[in-house]
Amino acid sequence: MAGRASAQAALETRRSVVKAAADLASIEGLDSVTIGRLAEIVQMSKSGVIGQFRTKEALQLETVELVFADFRTRVWDTVKRFPQGLPRLLAACDAWTEYAADPGYPGGCLMTQVTYDYDGRDGAVHERLLEGRNQWRATLRADLATAVEAGDLPEDTDVESVVFGLESLASFITPARLLHGDMRAAERAHQGMRRIIGA
Amino acid sequence: MAGRASAQAALETRRSVVKAAADLASIEGLDSVTIGRLAEIVQMSKSGVIGQFRTKEALQLETVELVFADFRTRVWDTVKRFPQGLPRLLAACDAWTEYAADPGYPGGCLMTQVTYDYDGRDGAVHERLLEGRNQWRATLRADLATAVEAGDLPEDTDVESVVFGLESLASFITPARLLHGDMRAAERAHQGMRRIIGA
DNA sequence: AGATTAAGCGTACGATCGTACGTTATGCAA
DNA sequence: TTGCATAACGTACGATCGTACGCTTAATCT
């Protein structure tokens, strides 16, 4: 069935391609995702796939956007109603570890995968990734600062190091699960987070 | 200069290829390393490069072997003289974070890179990686168990979760440095490790 | 109804991928 | 000194890569 000019159907096509790209990327890395393999998965021609995005980098960027959207939905949306400070921080630890343990992608948490894939590269994906992660870091920092001000955390709390620790623990859930077969990775990460926060 | 049959010279060639592969892999991932690019770097023909290893997977495995050798030299060899238990564990934290911060590869710690690249894949590299990492984990577990027995750590220490925490923190040094530009990532990891251990 | 727009297809391109093969040149053993 | 093993070469192969182009077809708008 060639050539339905319905903008709505096209949008659905885009989404299915991006979803397939995310699935593949979670296993092999976003940079190893190939137009040809995507075309096979979504049962389209290569030109039909790339035609939606004009360039591969645009497809990668839209995939990253999906990752952020997922993270926002699964983590931020369940936490934003909590009062800023220690309560929201602890709620974030819950939602965050839960998300990393069951991210909805076959190869584990795509946020983690993309982070380690593009940390040492240049380009638009690297830049967008950094921007998105910084937004989350800012939230964590705000919660920590508020918690310290409120007296819920010790005065000498090293905010930057705590943020580092939380991100570390969340990021190791995927390899612990996939490589070492650790099915309790999420709860270990959660336990570590509490210890790092030191509440 | 084609065809020197000196086994010694050939060994040097192998090493230079593997070294180049490690350098490249630290940036783009081991799976993205290409015979052609390696040939360019070491100034050889593609067939000359692959001829040393017969297959690309063999080259990848030998590269992983180099990574383990480096880790052994830089971390294990500097801590193995310490008495098993808390002293060796703390020494390991020092050497480990130091290594991750300055691994000698342009794209950061290759051990980390390979871990996140192959955690969700099948194959010989995945298997070898798991084996190598498990060896290190066994050492950490032994130190923790001894430390608990000796009364240096609390009785209720969750050994497995502490191991998880230490590996997490070490693994996030590279992305913190490369992505977020955090030049103090190693000391943050070190600080976190002490907290996780809870000594 | 006719014109316009755009989704998706098919084909083709130049590059590069990993690997196989035969050749050449060298060092070492007989 | 002759013969053998092998390091490295050059070439070639089939696949696959990302992308460009033109065509067909269907939905939308005048």
Coordinates of C-alpha atoms (C1' of nucleotides) in Angstrom, one line a residue:
Chain A
M1 CA 0.0 0.0 0.0
A2 CA 2.1 2.9 -1.2
G3 CA 1.4 6.5 -0.6
R4 CA -1.1 7.3 2.0
A5 CA -0.8 11.0 2.4
S6 CA -2.5 11.1 5.8
A7 CA -0.4 13.1 8.1
Q8 CA -1.8 11.1 11.0
A9 CA -0.7 7.8 9.5
A10 CA 2.7 9.2 8.8
L11 CA 3.1 10.3 12.4
E12 CA 2.3 6.7 13.4
T13 CA 4.9 5.5 11.0
R14 CA 7.5 7.8 12.6
R15 CA 6.6 6.6 16.0
S16 CA 6.9 2.9 15.1
V17 CA 10.3 3.5 13.5
V18 CA 11.6 5.4 16.5
K19 CA 10.2 2.8 18.8
A20 CA 12.0 0.1 16.8
A21 CA 15.2 2.2 16.9
A22 CA 15.0 2.5 20.6
D23 CA 14.5 -1.3 21.0
L24 CA 17.5 -2.0 18.8
A25 CA 19.6 0.7 20.4
S26 CA 19.0 -0.7 23.9
I27 CA 20.9 -3.8 22.8
E28 CA 23.5 -2.8 20.3
G29 CA 23.8 0.9 21.0
L30 CA 22.2 3.8 19.2
D31 CA 25.1 4.3 16.8
S32 CA 24.9 0.7 15.6
V33 CA 21.2 1.0 14.6
T34 CA 20.9 0.7 10.9
I35 CA 18.4 1.9 8.5
G36 CA 18.2 -1.4 6.8
R37 CA 17.5 -3.4 9.9
L38 CA 14.9 -0.8 11.0
A39 CA 13.2 -1.2 7.6
E40 CA 13.0 -5.0 8.1
I41 CA 11.5 -4.6 11.5
V42 CA 8.8 -2.2 10.6
Q43 CA 8.2 -3.8 7.2
M44 CA 9.1 -0.9 5.1
S45 CA 11.6 0.0 2.5
K46 CA 14.9 1.7 3.5
S47 CA 13.9 4.8 1.6
G48 CA 10.5 4.9 3.3
V49 CA 12.2 4.8 6.7
I50 CA 14.9 7.4 6.1
G51 CA 12.4 9.6 4.2
Q52 CA 10.7 10.3 7.5
F53 CA 13.8 11.8 9.0
R54 CA 15.9 12.9 6.0
T55 CA 19.1 11.9 7.8
K56 CA 20.2 9.2 10.2
E57 CA 21.3 11.7 12.8
A58 CA 17.8 13.2 12.9
L59 CA 16.5 9.7 13.6
Q60 CA 19.0 9.3 16.4
L61 CA 18.0 12.6 17.9
E62 CA 14.3 11.7 17.8
T63 CA 15.2 8.5 19.5
V64 CA 17.0 10.3 22.2
E65 CA 13.9 12.5 22.6
L66 CA 11.8 9.4 23.1
V67 CA 14.2 8.3 25.8
F68 CA 13.8 11.6 27.6
A69 CA 10.1 11.5 27.2
D70 CA 10.0 8.0 28.8
F71 CA 12.1 9.1 31.6
R72 CA 10.0 12.1 32.2
T73 CA 6.8 10.0 32.3
R74 CA 8.1 7.2 34.4
V75 CA 10.3 9.1 36.8
W76 CA 9.6 12.9 36.9
D77 CA 5.8 12.7 36.5
T78 CA 5.5 10.4 39.5
V79 CA 7.8 12.6 41.7
K80 CA 7.0 16.2 40.8
R81 CA 4.1 16.5 43.1
F82 CA 6.3 15.8 46.2
P83 CA 7.6 18.8 48.0
Q84 CA 11.0 19.9 46.9
G85 CA 13.7 18.6 49.3
L86 CA 14.3 15.3 50.9
P87 CA 10.8 13.9 50.3
R88 CA 11.0 14.4 46.5
L89 CA 14.6 13.2 46.5
L90 CA 13.6 9.9 48.2
A91 CA 10.7 9.5 45.9
A92 CA 13.0 10.0 43.0
C93 CA 15.2 7.2 44.2
D94 CA 12.2 4.9 44.2
A95 CA 11.0 5.8 40.8
W96 CA 14.4 6.0 39.3
T97 CA 15.6 2.6 40.3
E98 CA 12.3 1.1 39.4
Y99 CA 12.6 2.6 36.0
A100 CA 16.1 1.5 35.4
A101 CA 15.2 -2.1 36.4
D102 CA 12.2 -2.2 34.0
P103 CA 12.7 0.4 31.3
G104 CA 10.5 -1.3 28.7
Y105 CA 13.4 -1.9 26.3
P106 CA 14.7 -5.4 25.6
G107 CA 18.4 -4.4 26.2
G108 CA 17.9 -2.5 29.4
C109 CA 17.7 1.2 30.2
L110 CA 18.3 3.1 27.1
M111 CA 19.2 6.3 29.0
T112 CA 22.2 4.4 30.4
Q113 CA 23.1 2.8 27.1
V114 CA 23.1 6.1 25.2
T115 CA 25.0 7.8 28.0
Y116 CA 27.9 5.4 27.8
D117 CA 27.7 5.2 24.0
Y118 CA 28.0 9.0 23.4
D119 CA 30.0 10.3 26.4
G120 CA 33.2 10.3 24.4
R121 CA 31.9 11.3 21.0
D122 CA 31.2 14.6 19.5
G123 CA 28.1 15.7 17.7
A124 CA 24.5 16.7 18.1
V125 CA 23.5 13.5 20.0
H126 CA 26.2 14.1 22.6
E127 CA 25.1 17.7 23.0
R128 CA 21.4 16.8 23.4
L129 CA 22.2 14.0 25.8
L130 CA 24.3 16.3 28.0
E131 CA 21.5 18.9 28.0
G132 CA 18.9 16.4 29.0
R133 CA 21.0 14.9 31.8
N134 CA 21.9 18.3 33.1
Q135 CA 18.2 19.0 33.6
W136 CA 17.8 16.0 35.8
R137 CA 20.9 16.8 37.7
A138 CA 19.6 20.3 38.4
T139 CA 16.5 18.8 39.9
L140 CA 18.6 16.6 42.1
R141 CA 20.8 19.4 43.2
A142 CA 17.8 21.6 44.0
D143 CA 16.3 18.8 46.2
L144 CA 19.6 18.3 48.0
A145 CA 20.1 22.0 48.6
T146 CA 16.6 22.4 50.0
A147 CA 17.1 19.3 52.2
V148 CA 20.2 20.7 53.6
E149 CA 18.6 24.1 54.2
A150 CA 15.7 22.4 55.9
G151 CA 18.0 20.5 58.2
D152 CA 17.0 17.2 56.8
L153 CA 20.6 16.6 55.6
P154 CA 23.9 17.4 57.3
E155 CA 25.3 20.9 56.8
D156 CA 28.5 19.5 55.2
T157 CA 26.7 17.5 52.5
D158 CA 28.8 17.5 49.3
V159 CA 25.9 18.0 46.9
E160 CA 28.0 17.4 43.8
S161 CA 29.4 14.1 45.1
V162 CA 25.9 12.9 46.1
V163 CA 24.6 13.6 42.6
F164 CA 27.5 11.6 41.2
G165 CA 26.8 8.7 43.5
L166 CA 23.1 8.6 42.6
E167 CA 23.8 8.7 38.9
S168 CA 26.4 6.0 39.3
L169 CA 24.1 3.6 41.2
A170 CA 21.2 4.1 38.8
S171 CA 23.5 3.5 35.8
F172 CA 24.9 0.2 37.0
I173 CA 21.5 -1.5 37.3
T174 CA 21.5 -2.5 33.7
P175 CA 24.9 -4.1 33.4
A176 CA 24.4 -5.8 36.8
R177 CA 21.2 -7.3 35.5
L178 CA 22.3 -8.2 32.0
L179 CA 25.9 -9.1 32.5
H180 CA 26.0 -10.6 36.0
G181 CA 22.4 -11.7 36.0
D182 CA 21.8 -9.9 39.3
M183 CA 18.0 -9.8 39.6
R184 CA 18.1 -7.6 42.7
A185 CA 20.2 -4.9 41.1
A186 CA 17.5 -2.3 41.6
E187 CA 17.1 -2.8 45.3
R188 CA 20.9 -2.8 45.7
A189 CA 21.0 0.5 43.9
H190 CA 18.3 1.8 46.1
Q191 CA 20.1 0.7 49.2
G192 CA 23.2 2.4 48.0
M193 CA 21.4 5.6 47.3
R194 CA 20.1 5.9 50.8
R195 CA 23.6 5.4 52.1
I196 CA 25.0 8.0 49.7
I197 CA 22.4 10.5 50.7
G198 CA 23.1 9.8 54.3
A199 CA 19.7 10.7 55.6
Chain B
M1 CA 58.9 -4.2 3.5
A2 CA 56.8 -7.3 3.0
G3 CA 57.4 -10.7 4.6
R4 CA 59.6 -10.6 7.6
A5 CA 59.3 -14.1 9.0
S6 CA 60.6 -13.1 12.4
A7 CA 58.2 -14.3 15.1
Q8 CA 59.4 -11.5 17.3
A9 CA 58.6 -8.8 14.8
A10 CA 55.2 -10.4 14.3
L11 CA 54.5 -10.3 18.0
E12 CA 55.3 -6.6 18.0
T13 CA 52.9 -6.1 15.1
R14 CA 50.1 -7.9 17.0
R15 CA 50.7 -5.7 20.0
S16 CA 50.6 -2.5 18.0
V17 CA 47.3 -3.6 16.4
V18 CA 45.7 -4.5 19.7
K19 CA 46.9 -1.3 21.2
A20 CA 45.3 0.7 18.3
A21 CA 42.2 -1.4 18.7
A22 CA 42.0 -0.5 22.4
D23 CA 42.5 3.2 21.7
L24 CA 39.8 3.2 19.1
A25 CA 37.5 1.1 21.2
S26 CA 37.7 3.4 24.2
I27 CA 36.0 6.1 22.1
E28 CA 33.7 4.3 19.8
G29 CA 33.2 0.9 21.4
L30 CA 35.0 -2.3 20.7
D31 CA 32.3 -3.5 18.3
S32 CA 32.7 -0.4 16.1
V33 CA 36.4 -0.9 15.6
T34 CA 37.0 -1.7 12.0
I35 CA 39.8 -3.6 10.3
G36 CA 40.2 -0.9 7.7
R37 CA 40.6 1.9 10.2
L38 CA 43.1 -0.2 12.2
A39 CA 45.1 -0.8 9.0
E40 CA 45.3 2.9 8.4
I41 CA 46.5 3.6 11.9
V42 CA 49.2 1.0 12.0
Q43 CA 50.1 1.6 8.4
M44 CA 49.4 -1.8 7.2
S45 CA 47.1 -3.5 4.7
K46 CA 43.7 -4.8 5.8
S47 CA 44.8 -8.3 5.0
G48 CA 48.0 -7.9 7.0
V49 CA 46.0 -6.8 10.1
I50 CA 43.3 -9.5 10.0
G51 CA 45.9 -12.1 9.1
Q52 CA 47.4 -11.9 12.6
F53 CA 44.1 -12.9 14.2
R54 CA 42.3 -14.8 11.4
T55 CA 39.0 -13.3 12.6
K56 CA 37.7 -10.1 14.0
E57 CA 36.3 -11.7 17.1
A58 CA 39.8 -13.1 17.9
L59 CA 41.1 -9.6 17.7
Q60 CA 38.3 -8.4 20.0
L61 CA 39.1 -11.1 22.5
E62 CA 42.7 -10.2 22.4
T63 CA 41.8 -6.6 23.0
V64 CA 39.7 -7.6 26.0
E65 CA 42.7 -9.5 27.2
L66 CA 44.8 -6.4 27.1
V67 CA 42.2 -4.5 29.1
F68 CA 42.3 -7.1 31.8
A69 CA 46.1 -7.1 31.8
D70 CA 46.1 -3.4 32.2
F71 CA 43.7 -3.6 35.1
R72 CA 45.7 -6.3 36.7
T73 CA 48.9 -4.2 36.5
R74 CA 47.4 -0.9 37.5
V75 CA 45.0 -2.1 40.2
W76 CA 45.6 -5.6 41.4
D77 CA 49.4 -5.6 41.4
T78 CA 49.4 -2.5 43.6
V79 CA 47.0 -3.9 46.2
K80 CA 47.8 -7.6 46.3
R81 CA 50.5 -7.2 48.9
F82 CA 48.0 -5.7 51.4
P83 CA 46.5 -8.1 53.9
Q84 CA 43.1 -9.4 52.8
G85 CA 40.3 -7.6 54.5
L86 CA 39.6 -3.9 55.0
P87 CA 43.2 -2.7 54.3
R88 CA 43.3 -4.3 50.9
L89 CA 39.7 -3.1 50.2
L90 CA 40.6 0.5 50.9
A91 CA 43.8 0.2 48.9
A92 CA 41.7 -1.2 46.1
C93 CA 39.4 1.8 46.2
D94 CA 42.4 4.1 45.8
A95 CA 44.0 2.3 42.9
W96 CA 40.7 1.6 41.2
T97 CA 39.5 5.1 41.1
E98 CA 42.9 6.3 40.1
Y99 CA 42.9 3.9 37.2
A100 CA 39.5 4.8 36.0
A101 CA 40.4 8.4 36.1
D102 CA 43.6 7.9 34.0
P103 CA 43.3 4.6 32.2
G104 CA 45.7 5.5 29.4
Y105 CA 43.1 5.4 26.7
P106 CA 41.9 8.4 24.8
G107 CA 38.2 7.7 25.3
G108 CA 38.3 6.8 29.0
C109 CA 38.4 3.5 30.9
L110 CA 38.1 0.7 28.4
M111 CA 36.9 -1.8 31.0
T112 CA 33.9 0.4 31.6
Q113 CA 33.3 0.9 27.9
V114 CA 33.4 -2.8 27.1
T115 CA 31.2 -3.6 30.0
Y116 CA 28.4 -1.3 28.8
D117 CA 28.9 -2.3 25.2
Y118 CA 28.7 -6.1 25.7
D119 CA 26.4 -6.5 28.7
G120 CA 23.4 -7.1 26.6
R121 CA 25.0 -9.0 23.7
D122 CA 25.7 -12.7 23.3
G123 CA 29.0 -14.2 22.2
A124 CA 32.6 -14.9 23.3
V125 CA 33.4 -11.4 24.2
H126 CA 30.4 -11.2 26.6
E127 CA 31.5 -14.5 28.1
R128 CA 35.1 -13.5 28.6
L129 CA 34.1 -10.1 30.0
L130 CA 31.8 -11.7 32.6
E131 CA 34.6 -14.1 33.6
G132 CA 37.1 -11.4 34.0
R133 CA 34.8 -9.2 36.0
N134 CA 33.7 -12.1 38.2
Q135 CA 37.3 -12.6 39.2
W136 CA 37.5 -9.1 40.5
R137 CA 34.2 -9.3 42.2
A138 CA 35.4 -12.5 44.0
T139 CA 38.3 -10.5 45.4
L140 CA 36.1 -7.7 46.6
R141 CA 33.8 -10.2 48.3
A142 CA 36.7 -11.9 50.0
D143 CA 38.0 -8.7 51.4
L144 CA 34.5 -7.7 52.6
A145 CA 33.9 -11.1 54.2
T146 CA 37.3 -11.0 55.9
A147 CA 36.7 -7.4 57.1
V148 CA 33.3 -8.4 58.6
E149 CA 34.9 -11.4 60.3
A150 CA 37.6 -9.3 61.7
G151 CA 35.1 -6.8 63.1
D152 CA 36.3 -4.0 60.9
L153 CA 32.9 -3.8 59.3
P154 CA 29.4 -4.2 60.9
E155 CA 28.0 -7.7 61.2
D156 CA 25.0 -6.9 59.0
T157 CA 27.0 -5.7 56.0
D158 CA 25.3 -6.6 52.8
V159 CA 28.3 -7.8 50.9
E160 CA 26.6 -8.1 47.5
S161 CA 25.2 -4.7 47.7
V162 CA 28.5 -3.1 48.6
V163 CA 30.1 -4.8 45.7
F164 CA 27.4 -3.4 43.5
G165 CA 28.0 0.0 44.9
L166 CA 31.7 0.0 44.4
E167 CA 31.4 -1.2 40.8
S168 CA 28.8 1.5 40.1
L169 CA 30.9 4.3 41.4
A170 CA 34.0 3.2 39.5
S171 CA 32.0 2.8 36.3
F172 CA 30.6 6.3 36.4
I173 CA 34.0 8.1 36.5
T174 CA 34.4 8.0 32.7
P175 CA 31.0 9.4 31.7
A176 CA 31.2 12.0 34.5
R177 CA 34.5 13.1 33.1
L178 CA 33.8 12.9 29.4
L179 CA 30.1 13.9 29.3
H180 CA 29.7 16.3 32.2
G181 CA 33.3 17.5 32.2
D182 CA 33.6 16.7 35.9
M183 CA 37.3 16.7 36.6
R184 CA 36.9 15.5 40.1
A185 CA 34.9 12.4 39.2
A186 CA 37.6 10.1 40.7
E187 CA 37.6 11.8 44.1
R188 CA 33.8 11.8 44.2
A189 CA 33.8 8.1 43.4
H190 CA 36.3 7.5 46.1
Q191 CA 34.2 9.5 48.6
G192 CA 31.2 7.4 47.6
M193 CA 33.0 4.2 48.0
R194 CA 34.0 5.0 51.6
R195 CA 30.4 5.8 52.3
I196 CA 29.2 2.6 50.7
I197 CA 31.6 0.5 52.6
G198 CA 30.6 2.3 55.8
A199 CA 33.9 1.8 57.7
Chain C
dA1 C1' -13.7 16.9 -10.7
dG2 C1' -9.3 18.4 -11.0
dA3 C1' -4.9 20.0 -8.9
dT4 C1' -1.8 19.6 -5.2
dT5 C1' 0.8 17.5 -1.6
dA6 C1' 3.3 14.0 0.4
dA7 C1' 4.0 8.9 2.0
dG8 C1' 6.3 5.2 0.6
dC9 C1' 8.5 2.3 -3.0
dG10 C1' 12.2 0.8 -6.1
dT11 C1' 16.6 1.4 -7.8
dA12 C1' 21.0 3.0 -7.9
dC13 C1' 25.3 5.2 -6.2
dG14 C1' 29.8 5.2 -3.9
dA15 C1' 31.9 3.6 0.4
dT16 C1' 33.1 0.5 3.5
dC17 C1' 32.5 -3.8 5.9
dG18 C1' 34.9 -8.7 7.0
dT19 C1' 37.1 -12.2 4.8
dA20 C1' 39.3 -15.4 1.2
dC21 C1' 42.9 -16.2 -1.9
dG22 C1' 47.3 -16.3 -4.3
dT23 C1' 51.8 -13.8 -4.4
dT24 C1' 56.0 -12.0 -2.8
dA25 C1' 59.7 -11.5 0.3
dT26 C1' 62.0 -12.8 4.3
dG27 C1' 64.3 -15.4 8.3
dC28 C1' 65.5 -19.9 9.9
dA29 C1' 66.6 -25.0 9.7
dA30 C1' 68.4 -28.7 7.2
Chain D
dT1 C1' 72.8 -23.5 0.0
dT2 C1' 68.6 -25.0 -0.6
dG3 C1' 63.9 -25.5 1.2
dC4 C1' 60.2 -24.4 4.2
dA5 C1' 57.3 -21.6 7.1
dT6 C1' 55.1 -17.3 7.4
dA7 C1' 54.5 -12.0 7.6
dA8 C1' 52.5 -8.9 4.9
dC9 C1' 50.8 -7.6 0.5
dG10 C1' 47.3 -6.7 -3.3
dT11 C1' 43.1 -7.9 -5.2
dA12 C1' 38.6 -9.4 -5.2
dC13 C1' 34.2 -11.1 -3.4
dG14 C1' 29.4 -10.4 -1.7
dA15 C1' 27.0 -7.7 1.9
dT16 C1' 25.6 -3.8 3.8
dC17 C1' 26.1 1.0 4.9
dG18 C1' 23.6 6.0 4.3
dT19 C1' 21.7 8.6 0.9
dA20 C1' 19.7 10.6 -3.6
dC21 C1' 16.4 10.4 -7.1
dG22 C1' 12.2 9.6 -9.6
dC23 C1' 7.9 7.2 -9.7
dT24 C1' 3.3 5.6 -8.0
dT25 C1' -0.5 6.2 -5.3
dA26 C1' -3.6 8.0 -2.1
dA27 C1' -5.5 11.8 0.7
dT28 C1' -6.7 16.7 0.9
dC29 C1' -8.1 21.2 -0.9
dT30 C1' -9.9 24.3 -4.3

